Every structure is written in structure tokens, then in C-alpha cells.
GROMACS .gro file of C-alpha atoms in nm:
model
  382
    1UNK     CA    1   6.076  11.990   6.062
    2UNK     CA    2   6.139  11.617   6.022
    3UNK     CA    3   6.187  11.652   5.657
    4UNK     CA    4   6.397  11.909   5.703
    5UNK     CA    5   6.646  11.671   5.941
    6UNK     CA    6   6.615  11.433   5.696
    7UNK     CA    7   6.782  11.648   5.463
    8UNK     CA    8   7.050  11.726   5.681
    9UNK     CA    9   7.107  11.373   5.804
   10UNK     CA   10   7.108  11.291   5.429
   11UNK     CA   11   7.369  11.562   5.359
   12UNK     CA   12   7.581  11.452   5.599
   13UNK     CA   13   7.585  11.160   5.409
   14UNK     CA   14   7.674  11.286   5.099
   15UNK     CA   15   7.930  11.519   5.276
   16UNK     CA   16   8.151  11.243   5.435
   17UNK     CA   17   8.134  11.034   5.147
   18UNK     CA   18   8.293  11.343   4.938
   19UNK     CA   19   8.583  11.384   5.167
   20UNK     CA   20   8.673  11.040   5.165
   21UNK     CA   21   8.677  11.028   4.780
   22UNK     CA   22   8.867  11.357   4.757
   23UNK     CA   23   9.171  11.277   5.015
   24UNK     CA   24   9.379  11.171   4.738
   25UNK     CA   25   9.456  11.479   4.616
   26UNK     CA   26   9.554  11.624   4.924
   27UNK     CA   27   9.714  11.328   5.077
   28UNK     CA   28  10.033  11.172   5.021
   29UNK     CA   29  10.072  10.762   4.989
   30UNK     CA   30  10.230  10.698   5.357
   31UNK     CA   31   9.883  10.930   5.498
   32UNK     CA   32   9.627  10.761   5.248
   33UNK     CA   33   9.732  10.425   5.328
   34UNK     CA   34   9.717  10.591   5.703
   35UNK     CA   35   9.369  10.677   5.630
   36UNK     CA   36   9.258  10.387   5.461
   37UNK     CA   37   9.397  10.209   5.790
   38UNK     CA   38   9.135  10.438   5.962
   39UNK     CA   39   8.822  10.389   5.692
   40UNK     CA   40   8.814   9.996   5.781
   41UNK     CA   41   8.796  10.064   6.123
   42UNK     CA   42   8.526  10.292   6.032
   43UNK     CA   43   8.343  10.020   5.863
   44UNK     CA   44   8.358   9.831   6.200
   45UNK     CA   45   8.215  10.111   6.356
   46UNK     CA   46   7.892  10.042   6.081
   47UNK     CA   47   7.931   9.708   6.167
   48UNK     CA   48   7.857   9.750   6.534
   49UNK     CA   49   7.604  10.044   6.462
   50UNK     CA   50   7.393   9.785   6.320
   51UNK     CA   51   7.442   9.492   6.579
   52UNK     CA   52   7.409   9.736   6.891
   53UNK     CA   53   7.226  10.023   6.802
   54UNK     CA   54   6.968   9.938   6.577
   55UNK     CA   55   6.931   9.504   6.674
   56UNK     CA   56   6.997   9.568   7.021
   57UNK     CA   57   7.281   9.303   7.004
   58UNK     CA   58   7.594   9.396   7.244
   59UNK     CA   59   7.866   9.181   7.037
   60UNK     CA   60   8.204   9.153   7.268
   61UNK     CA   61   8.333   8.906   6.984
   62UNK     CA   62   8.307   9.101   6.657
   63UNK     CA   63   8.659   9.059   6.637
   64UNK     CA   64   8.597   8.718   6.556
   65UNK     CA   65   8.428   8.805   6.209
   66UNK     CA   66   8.670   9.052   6.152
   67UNK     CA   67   8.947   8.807   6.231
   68UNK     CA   68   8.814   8.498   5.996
   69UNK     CA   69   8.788   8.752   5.712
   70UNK     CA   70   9.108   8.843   5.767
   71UNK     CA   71   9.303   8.521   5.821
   72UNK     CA   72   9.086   8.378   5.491
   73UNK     CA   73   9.252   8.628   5.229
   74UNK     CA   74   9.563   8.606   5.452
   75UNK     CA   75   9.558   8.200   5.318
   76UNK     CA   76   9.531   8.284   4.959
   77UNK     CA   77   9.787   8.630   4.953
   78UNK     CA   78  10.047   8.470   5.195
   79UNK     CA   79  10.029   8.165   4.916
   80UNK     CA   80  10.097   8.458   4.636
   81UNK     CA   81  10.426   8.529   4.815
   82UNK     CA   82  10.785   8.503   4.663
   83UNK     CA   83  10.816   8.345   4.957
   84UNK     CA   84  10.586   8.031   4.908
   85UNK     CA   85  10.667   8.034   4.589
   86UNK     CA   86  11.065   7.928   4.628
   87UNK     CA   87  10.992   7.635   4.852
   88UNK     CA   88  11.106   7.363   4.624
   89UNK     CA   89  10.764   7.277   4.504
   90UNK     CA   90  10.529   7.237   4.219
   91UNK     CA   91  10.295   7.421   4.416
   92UNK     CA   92  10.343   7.736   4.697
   93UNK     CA   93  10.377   7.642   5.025
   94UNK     CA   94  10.387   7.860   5.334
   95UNK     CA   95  10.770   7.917   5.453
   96UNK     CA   96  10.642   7.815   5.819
   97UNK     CA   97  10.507   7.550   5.713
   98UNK     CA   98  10.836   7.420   5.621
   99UNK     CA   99  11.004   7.512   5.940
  100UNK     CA  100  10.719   7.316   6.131
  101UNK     CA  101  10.751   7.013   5.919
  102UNK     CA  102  10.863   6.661   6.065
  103UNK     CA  103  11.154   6.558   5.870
  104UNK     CA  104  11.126   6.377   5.596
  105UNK     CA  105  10.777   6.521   5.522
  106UNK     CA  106  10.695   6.587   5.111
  107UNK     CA  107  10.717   6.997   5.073
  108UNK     CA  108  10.351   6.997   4.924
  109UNK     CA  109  10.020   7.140   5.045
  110UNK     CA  110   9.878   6.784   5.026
  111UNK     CA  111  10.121   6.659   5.268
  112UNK     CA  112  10.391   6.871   5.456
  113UNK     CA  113  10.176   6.845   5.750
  114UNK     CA  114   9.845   6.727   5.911
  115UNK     CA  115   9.525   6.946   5.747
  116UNK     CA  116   9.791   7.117   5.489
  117UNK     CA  117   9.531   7.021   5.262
  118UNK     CA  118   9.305   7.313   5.381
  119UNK     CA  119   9.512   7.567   5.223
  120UNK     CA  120   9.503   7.402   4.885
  121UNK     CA  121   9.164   7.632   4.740
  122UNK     CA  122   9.329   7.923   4.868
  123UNK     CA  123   9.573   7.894   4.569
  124UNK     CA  124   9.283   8.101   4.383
  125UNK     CA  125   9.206   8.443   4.509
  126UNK     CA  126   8.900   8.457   4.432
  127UNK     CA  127   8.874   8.111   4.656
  128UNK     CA  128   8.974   8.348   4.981
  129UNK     CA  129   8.758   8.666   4.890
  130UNK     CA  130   8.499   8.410   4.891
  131UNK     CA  131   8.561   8.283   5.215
  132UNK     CA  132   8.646   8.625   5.377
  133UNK     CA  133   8.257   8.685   5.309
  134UNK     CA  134   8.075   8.368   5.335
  135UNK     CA  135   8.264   8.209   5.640
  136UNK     CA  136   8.199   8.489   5.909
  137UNK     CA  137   7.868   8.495   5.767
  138UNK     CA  138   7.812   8.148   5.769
  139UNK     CA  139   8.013   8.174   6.152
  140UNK     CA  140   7.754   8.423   6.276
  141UNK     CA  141   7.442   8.273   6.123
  142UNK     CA  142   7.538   7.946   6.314
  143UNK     CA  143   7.609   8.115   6.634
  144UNK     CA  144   7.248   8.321   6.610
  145UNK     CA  145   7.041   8.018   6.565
  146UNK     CA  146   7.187   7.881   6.850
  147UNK     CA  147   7.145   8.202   7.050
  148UNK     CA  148   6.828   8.354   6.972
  149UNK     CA  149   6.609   8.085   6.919
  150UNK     CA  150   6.694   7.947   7.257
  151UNK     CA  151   6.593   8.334   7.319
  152UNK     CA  152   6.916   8.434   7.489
  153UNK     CA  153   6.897   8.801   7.543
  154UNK     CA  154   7.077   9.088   7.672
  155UNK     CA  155   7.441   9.060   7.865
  156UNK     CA  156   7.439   8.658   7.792
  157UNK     CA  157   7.428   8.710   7.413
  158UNK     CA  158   7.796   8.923   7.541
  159UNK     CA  159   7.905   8.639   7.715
  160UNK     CA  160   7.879   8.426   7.477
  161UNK     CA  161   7.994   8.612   7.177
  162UNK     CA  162   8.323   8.720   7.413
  163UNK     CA  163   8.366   8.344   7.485
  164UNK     CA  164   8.368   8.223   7.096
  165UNK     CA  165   8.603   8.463   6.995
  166UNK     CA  166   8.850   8.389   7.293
  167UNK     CA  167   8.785   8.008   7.150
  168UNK     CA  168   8.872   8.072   6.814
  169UNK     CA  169   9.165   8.307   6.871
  170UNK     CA  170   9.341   7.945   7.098
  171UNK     CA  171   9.207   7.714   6.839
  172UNK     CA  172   9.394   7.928   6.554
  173UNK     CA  173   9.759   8.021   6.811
  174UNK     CA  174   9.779   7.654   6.898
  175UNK     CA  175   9.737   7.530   6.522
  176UNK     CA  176  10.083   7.632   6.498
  177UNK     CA  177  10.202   7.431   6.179
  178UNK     CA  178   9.926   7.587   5.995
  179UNK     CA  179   9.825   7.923   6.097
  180UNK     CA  180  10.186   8.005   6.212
  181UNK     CA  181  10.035   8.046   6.585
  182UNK     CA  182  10.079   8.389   6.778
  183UNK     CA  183  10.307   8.503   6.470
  184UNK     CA  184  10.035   8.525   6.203
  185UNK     CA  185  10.033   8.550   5.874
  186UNK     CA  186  10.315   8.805   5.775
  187UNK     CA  187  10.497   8.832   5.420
  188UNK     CA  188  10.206   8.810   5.198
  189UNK     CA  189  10.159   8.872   4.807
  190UNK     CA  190   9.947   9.189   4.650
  191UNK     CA  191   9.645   9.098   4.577
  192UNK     CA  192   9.568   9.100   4.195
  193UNK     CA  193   9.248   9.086   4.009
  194UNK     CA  194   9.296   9.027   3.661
  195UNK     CA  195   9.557   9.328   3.528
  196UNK     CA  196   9.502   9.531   3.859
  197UNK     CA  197   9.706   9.528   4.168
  198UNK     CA  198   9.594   9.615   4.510
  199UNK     CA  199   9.951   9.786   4.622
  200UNK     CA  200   9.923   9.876   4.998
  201UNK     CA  201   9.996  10.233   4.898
  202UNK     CA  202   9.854  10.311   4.558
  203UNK     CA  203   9.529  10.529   4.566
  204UNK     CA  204   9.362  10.237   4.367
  205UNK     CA  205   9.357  10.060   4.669
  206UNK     CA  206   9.267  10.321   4.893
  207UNK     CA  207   8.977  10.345   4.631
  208UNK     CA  208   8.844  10.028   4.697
  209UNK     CA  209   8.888  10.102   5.044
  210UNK     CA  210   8.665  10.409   5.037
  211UNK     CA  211   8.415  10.304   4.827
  212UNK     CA  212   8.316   9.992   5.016
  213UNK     CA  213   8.265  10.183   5.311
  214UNK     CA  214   8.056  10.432   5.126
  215UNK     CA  215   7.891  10.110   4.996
  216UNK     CA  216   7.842   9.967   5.334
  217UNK     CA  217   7.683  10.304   5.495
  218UNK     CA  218   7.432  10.326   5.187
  219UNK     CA  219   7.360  10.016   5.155
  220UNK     CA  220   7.306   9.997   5.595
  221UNK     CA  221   7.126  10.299   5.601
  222UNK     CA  222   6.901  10.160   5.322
  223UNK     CA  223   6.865   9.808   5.538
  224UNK     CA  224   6.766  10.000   5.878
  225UNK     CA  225   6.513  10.194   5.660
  226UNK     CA  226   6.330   9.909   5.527
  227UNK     CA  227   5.999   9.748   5.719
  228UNK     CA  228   6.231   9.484   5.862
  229UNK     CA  229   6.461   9.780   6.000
  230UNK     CA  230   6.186   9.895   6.187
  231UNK     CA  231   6.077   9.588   6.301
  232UNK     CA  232   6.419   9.550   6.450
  233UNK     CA  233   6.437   9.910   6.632
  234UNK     CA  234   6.089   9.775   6.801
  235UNK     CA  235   6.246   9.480   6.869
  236UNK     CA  236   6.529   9.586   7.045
  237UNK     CA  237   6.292   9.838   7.218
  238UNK     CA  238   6.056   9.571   7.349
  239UNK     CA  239   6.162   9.230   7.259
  240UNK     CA  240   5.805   9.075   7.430
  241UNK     CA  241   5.585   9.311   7.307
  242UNK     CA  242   5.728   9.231   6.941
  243UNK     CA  243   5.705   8.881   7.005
  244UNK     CA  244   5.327   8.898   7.113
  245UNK     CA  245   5.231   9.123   6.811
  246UNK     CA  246   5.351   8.757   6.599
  247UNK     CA  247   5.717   8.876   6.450
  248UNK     CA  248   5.905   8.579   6.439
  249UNK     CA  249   6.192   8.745   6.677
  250UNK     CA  250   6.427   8.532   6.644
  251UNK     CA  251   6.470   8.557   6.241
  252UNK     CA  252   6.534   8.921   6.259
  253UNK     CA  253   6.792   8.911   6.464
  254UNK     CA  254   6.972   8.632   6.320
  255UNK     CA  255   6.958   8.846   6.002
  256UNK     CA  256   7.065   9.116   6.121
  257UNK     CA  257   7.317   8.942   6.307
  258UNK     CA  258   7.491   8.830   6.016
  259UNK     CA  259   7.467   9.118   5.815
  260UNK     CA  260   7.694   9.278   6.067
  261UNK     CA  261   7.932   8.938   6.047
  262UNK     CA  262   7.949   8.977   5.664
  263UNK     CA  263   8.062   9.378   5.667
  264UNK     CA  264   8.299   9.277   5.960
  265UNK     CA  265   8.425   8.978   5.751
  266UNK     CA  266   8.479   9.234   5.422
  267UNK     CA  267   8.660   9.438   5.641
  268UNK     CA  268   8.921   9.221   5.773
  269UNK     CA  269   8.951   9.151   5.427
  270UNK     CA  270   9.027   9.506   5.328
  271UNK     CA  271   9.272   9.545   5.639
  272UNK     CA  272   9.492   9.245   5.542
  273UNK     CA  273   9.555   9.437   5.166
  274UNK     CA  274   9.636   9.758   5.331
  275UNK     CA  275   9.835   9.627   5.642
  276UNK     CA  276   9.995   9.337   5.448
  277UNK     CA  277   9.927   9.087   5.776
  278UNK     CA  278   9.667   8.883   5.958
  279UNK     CA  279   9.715   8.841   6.324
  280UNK     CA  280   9.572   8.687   6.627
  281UNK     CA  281   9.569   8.967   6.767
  282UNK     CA  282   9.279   9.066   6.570
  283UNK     CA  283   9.074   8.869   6.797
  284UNK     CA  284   9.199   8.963   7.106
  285UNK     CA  285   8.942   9.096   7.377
  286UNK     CA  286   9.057   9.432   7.404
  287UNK     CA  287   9.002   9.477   7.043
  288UNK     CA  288   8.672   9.401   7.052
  289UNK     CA  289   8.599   9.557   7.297
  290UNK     CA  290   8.758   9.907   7.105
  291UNK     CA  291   8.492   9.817   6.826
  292UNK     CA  292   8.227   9.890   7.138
  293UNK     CA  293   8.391  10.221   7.215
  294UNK     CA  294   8.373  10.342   6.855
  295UNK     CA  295   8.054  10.335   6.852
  296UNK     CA  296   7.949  10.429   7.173
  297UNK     CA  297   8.130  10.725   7.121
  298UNK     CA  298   7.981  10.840   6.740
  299UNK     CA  299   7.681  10.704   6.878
  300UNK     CA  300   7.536  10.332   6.857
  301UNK     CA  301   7.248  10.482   6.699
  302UNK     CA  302   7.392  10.582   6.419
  303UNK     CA  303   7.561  10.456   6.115
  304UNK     CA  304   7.743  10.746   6.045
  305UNK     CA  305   7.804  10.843   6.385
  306UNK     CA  306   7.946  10.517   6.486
  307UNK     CA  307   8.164  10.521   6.147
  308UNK     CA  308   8.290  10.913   6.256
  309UNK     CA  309   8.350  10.767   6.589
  310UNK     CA  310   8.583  10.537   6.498
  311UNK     CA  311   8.789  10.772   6.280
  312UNK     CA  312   8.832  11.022   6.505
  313UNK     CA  313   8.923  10.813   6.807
  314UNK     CA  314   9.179  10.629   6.553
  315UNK     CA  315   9.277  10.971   6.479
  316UNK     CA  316   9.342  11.082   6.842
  317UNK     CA  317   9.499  10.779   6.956
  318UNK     CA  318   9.737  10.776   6.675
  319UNK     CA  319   9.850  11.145   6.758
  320UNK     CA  320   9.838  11.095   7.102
  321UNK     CA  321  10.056  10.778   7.087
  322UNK     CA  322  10.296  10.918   6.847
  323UNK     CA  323  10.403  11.219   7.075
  324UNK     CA  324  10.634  11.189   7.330
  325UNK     CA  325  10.497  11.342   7.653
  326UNK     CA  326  10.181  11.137   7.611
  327UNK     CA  327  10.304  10.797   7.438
  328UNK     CA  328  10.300  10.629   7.809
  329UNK     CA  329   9.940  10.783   7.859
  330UNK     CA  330   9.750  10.766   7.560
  331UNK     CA  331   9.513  10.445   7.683
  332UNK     CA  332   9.453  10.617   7.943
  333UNK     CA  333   9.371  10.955   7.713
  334UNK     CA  334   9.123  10.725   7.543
  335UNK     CA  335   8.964  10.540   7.812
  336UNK     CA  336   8.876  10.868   7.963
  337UNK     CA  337   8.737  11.042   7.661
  338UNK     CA  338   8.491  10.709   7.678
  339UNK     CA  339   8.408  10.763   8.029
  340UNK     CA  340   8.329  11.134   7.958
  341UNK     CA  341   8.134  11.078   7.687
  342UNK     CA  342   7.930  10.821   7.865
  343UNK     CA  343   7.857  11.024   8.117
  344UNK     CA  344   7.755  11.355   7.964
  345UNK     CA  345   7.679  11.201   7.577
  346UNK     CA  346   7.490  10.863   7.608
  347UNK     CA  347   7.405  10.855   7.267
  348UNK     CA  348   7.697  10.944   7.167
  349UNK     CA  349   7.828  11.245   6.920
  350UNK     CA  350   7.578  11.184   6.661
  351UNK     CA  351   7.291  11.221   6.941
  352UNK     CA  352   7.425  11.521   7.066
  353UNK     CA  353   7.473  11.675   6.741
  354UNK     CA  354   7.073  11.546   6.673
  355UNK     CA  355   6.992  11.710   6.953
  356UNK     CA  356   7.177  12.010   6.863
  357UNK     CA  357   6.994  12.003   6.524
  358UNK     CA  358   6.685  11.972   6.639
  359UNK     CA  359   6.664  12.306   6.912
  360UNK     CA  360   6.786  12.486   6.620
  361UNK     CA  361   6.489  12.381   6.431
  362UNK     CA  362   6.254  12.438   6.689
  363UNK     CA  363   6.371  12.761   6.691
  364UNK     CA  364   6.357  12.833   6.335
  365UNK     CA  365   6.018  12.685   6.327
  366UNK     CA  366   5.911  12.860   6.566
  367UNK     CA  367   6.024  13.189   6.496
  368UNK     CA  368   5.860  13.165   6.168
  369UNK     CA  369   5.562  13.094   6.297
  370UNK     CA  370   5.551  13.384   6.465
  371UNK     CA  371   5.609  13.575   6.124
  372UNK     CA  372   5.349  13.413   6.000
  373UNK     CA  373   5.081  13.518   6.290
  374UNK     CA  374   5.196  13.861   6.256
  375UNK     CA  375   5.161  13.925   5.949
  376UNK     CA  376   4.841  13.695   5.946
  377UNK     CA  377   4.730  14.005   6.210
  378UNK     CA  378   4.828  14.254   5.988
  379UNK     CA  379   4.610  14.171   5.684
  380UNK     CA  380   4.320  14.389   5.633
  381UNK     CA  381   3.998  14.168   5.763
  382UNK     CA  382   3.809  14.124   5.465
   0.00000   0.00000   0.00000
């Protein structure tokens, strides 16, 4: 019977994975770019699968990740702008960096303002994909050292992880003359790689959209698999008892940690070239705290589940918001689906669909079984 729900859980794998690869030809730009919208906040949902539900890890600040990936392509496309580029200057510069300037100031990178300089790299794209993967990573593996060697556990690791991300999101609205502050980063460039462009609407980019996140839930379902995945689950089961066996604790989950930093990093990437902006707002509290809902709902347990989770509830709140009986009520809509599923689904769609999967086997098994006996009984003795 296992074997057999390994096959299905494996199918619905493949399944998903399909779909996503096939909306093209059924979808039109405006819905594909829509969907690919939808498909990075599904690889959040992964992201948070992985911290939560298989480390244990309640992350209220995954918005931070999310956010520095983000704001680090941001740099290099807002640079790539016709914008920047018609600044007076050798080199781009960012048009609010201009209005910000003191008067007088050079209209250069190196100079227009205090820590200009920063944005110099960023010139290169291949400078901010760079740091849209290694800087949350590098963010995260900081932060875990610091937090789970000093064996910080439970609603504290929350605490803190809310509290850096608040942090961050002043630090970068009060840098005003070079983040552009509560505005963002708005106006940016396509990304291009060599002869291709990433247009916000073309189906190559909803490509690259769709397979990373069918890279990601390979590639995380593969990671929870392996002997450190299962060292994990016990960890986050019984931290002690894992510790007094003689794991070293601490190094799993600080791997783990930042695993879920780097996807969340890739995906803020992937959001900036299909939204065409990187804003504070990314790492607001309450959005956060929607990565948590995600995949509670799916089902923190689950890659897939917490992936699903995050369409659909994307899906429902954008219907829901969109129509005009509900458009005052539609928080409210999706707080209570939460609350419901909470209640009635603790582990979330994908648990209730396991557990769905699995009477239906015990039925099958057993009913066959019973063919077997009989017709055992029926055989001539010899």
C-alpha cells in the first residue's frame, strides 16, 4: 500500500508540473503573465513547506528573503531603464536619484549621493542575479548561526525572524536617496540574457517562470528525501531526543534554513521580471504572514500541497477581490477560509486528501484480501 501512495504522490507530481507547462496554449498573455504572478507565489509556498513543515522552523520574516531578491535584480533592471539611461551621464543613473541629489552634486553613480557607489556592479545583470541568490542566502545563513546555535527554538525563532524583516523593510524606506524609500523601484528595463528577452508577457518568460518552480519542487522533494531530510523531520519531531542521539542540530537547520532563503530569494527575483517593480511592501508583515497561510492551507507538510495552496488562495482572492459585491469583503473571505481550514484540516488540503487516499487503499487492500482468502478456500485441498 505504501508503494502504491508513492505512486500517486509521485503522479501528482508529474500531473501539476504538466498543467503548468501546457497553460500556454490555452491562455492568453494578460492570464499567463496572471498565472505566472500566481506560480512565484507558489514557489513561496515550497519555500515555507520546507522551513515549517519539514525543519519545524515558523518563519514570520520570509518576506525578507523574498524582498532582498527582489530589490537586488530591481538594482541592475531599474539601471537598464531608458530612464537611467538619459540622465546626462556616461553611465545610468537612477532618475530618483537625481531628484534626491544636493545641488551641485556630479550625476554619476560614484558620486550623486552618499553610498551611490553600491549600485555601480549592478550595471551587469548577471551582477544582480547573483546577488538575488547569494545575499538572502548569505542573509539567512547569518541569521541561523546566530539563532540555532544559541538553540533558540520554537515561537522565539518567529519573533525574531518577524523583527529582522520589520528592520530591514525601515533600513531600506528611510534610505530614501538610494532605494527610492516607500516608492520602490518602479520603471525598470527587461531583463536580457544574451539575444533573449524576459518580456513581462511573452510565454518565454512565463517559461522560465514555470520551470523553476518545477525545478524547485523536484529538486525539494529530492532534498526532504535524502538522509539529512529525515534527520530534519526527527528533528523537528523531537529536537532533544535528536540532539542526544549526537546530530549536530544546529547544522541542519541552518541548512535547511537557507535553502528556503535561497528559493525565496530566486523568487523575488522572478516576481520583479513579471511585475516590472520591487517594493517595500514586499516585506511588510502581513505579507509574510500570507506566505504562512499558503501553506497552512495546502498543508505545511507538503511541498506540493503548500505550492497548490498558494495558487488557489491567489486564485480566490483575486476573483473575490475583482467582483463587486465582495471587493469590500474579500480579506475577510480569506481569513475565514484559514480559520476553517484550521479547524477542521490541520494538515492542511494535502493531509486531507492523504487521508482520503489512504481509506481508499485500505479498502482496496482489504477487499482484495478477501478475494484472495476465498478463493484460497475454494481450492481443492491437495
Amino acid at each position: 500500500m505504501q508503494a502504491t501512495k508513492l505512486r500517486l504522490n509521485l503522479a501528482v507530481y508529474v500531473i501539476f508540473i504538466a498543467c503548468i507547462l501546457l497553460a500556454p496554449m490555452f491562455l492568453e498573455e494578460f492570464a499567463l503573465n496572471r498565472l505566472a504572478k500566481f506560480l512565484v507565489f507558489g514557489m513561496l509556498g515550497v519555500a515555507i513547506a520546507l522551513s515549517w513543515g519539514y525543519a519545524g522552523i515558523l518563519n514570520l520574516g520570509q518576506g525578507l528573503f523574498f524582498g532582498l531578491g527582489a530589490y537586488m535584480l530591481g538594482m541592475s533592471l531599474k539601471l537598464a531603464s531608458p530612464t537611467s539611461m538619459a540622465q546626462g551621464s556616461d553611465t545610468p543613473v537612477p532618475d530618483f536619484m537625481l531628484w534626491n541629489a544636493e545641488p551641485g552634486s556630479k550625476t554619476d553613480l560614484c558620486c550623486i549621493n552618499g553610498g551611490s557607489w553600491l549600485w555601480i556592479p549592478f550595471q551587469n545583470h548577471w551582477f544582480g542575479i547573483l546577488m538575488g541568490m547569494v545575499l538572502p542566502t548569505l542573509v539567512a545563513f547569518g541569521l541561523g548561526m546566530v539563532v540555532f546555535r544559541k538553540r533558540i527554538a520554537g515561537v522565539f525563532v518567529s519573533v525574531i525572524t518577524l523583527a529582522c524583516v520589520l528592520l530591514v523593510r525601515l533600513l531600506i524606506v528611510d534610505a530614501q536617496p538610494l532605494t527610492n524609500g516607500w516608492n520602490g523601484l518602479t520603471d525598470l528595463g527587461i531583463l536580457t540574457i544574451g539575444e533573449t528577452e524576459f518580456d513581462p508577457y511573452s510565454v518565454t518568460t512565463y517559461y522560465l517562470v514555470a520551470i523553476s518552480l518545477s525545478v524547485a519542487l523536484i529538486l525539494g522533494r529530492l532534498l526532504t528525501e535524502t538522509r539529512s531530510g529525515m534527520i530534519l523531520q526527527a528533528i523537528r519531531d523531537d529536537y532533544n531526543r535528536a540532539r542526544y542521539l549526537g546530530f549536530e542540530v544546529s547544522s541542519f537547520q541552518v541548512f535547511f534554513f537557507c535553502a528556503s532563503a535561497l528559493i525565496a530569494g530566486y523568487a523575488g527575483m522572478l516576481y520583479v521580471i513579471v511585475a516590472e517593480f520591487a517594493s517595500p511592501a514586499f516585506m511588510e508583515l502581513s505579507f509574510s504572514i500570507t506566505m504562512v497561510v499558503w501553506a497552512a492551507v495546502g498543508g505545511r507538510g507538503s511541498l506540493i500541497g503548500a505550492c497548490i495552496g498558494a495558487l488557489l488562495i491567489n486564485v480566490i482572492e483575486t476573483s473575490v477581490s475583482e467582483t463587486a459585491a465582495l471587493v469590500e469583503a474579500w480579506k475577510v473571505i480569506i481569513g475565514l477560509i484559514f480559520v476553517l481550514v484550521v479547524l477542521f484540516m490541520p494538515q492542511g488540503l494535502a493531509g486531507l486528501a492523504s487521508s482520503v487516499t489512504d481509506r481508499v487503499l485500505e479498502r482496496f487492500s482489504g477487499r482484495a484480501a478477501r478475494l484472495r482468502q476465498a478463493d484460497s478456500q475454494q481450492q481443492p485441498a491437495e
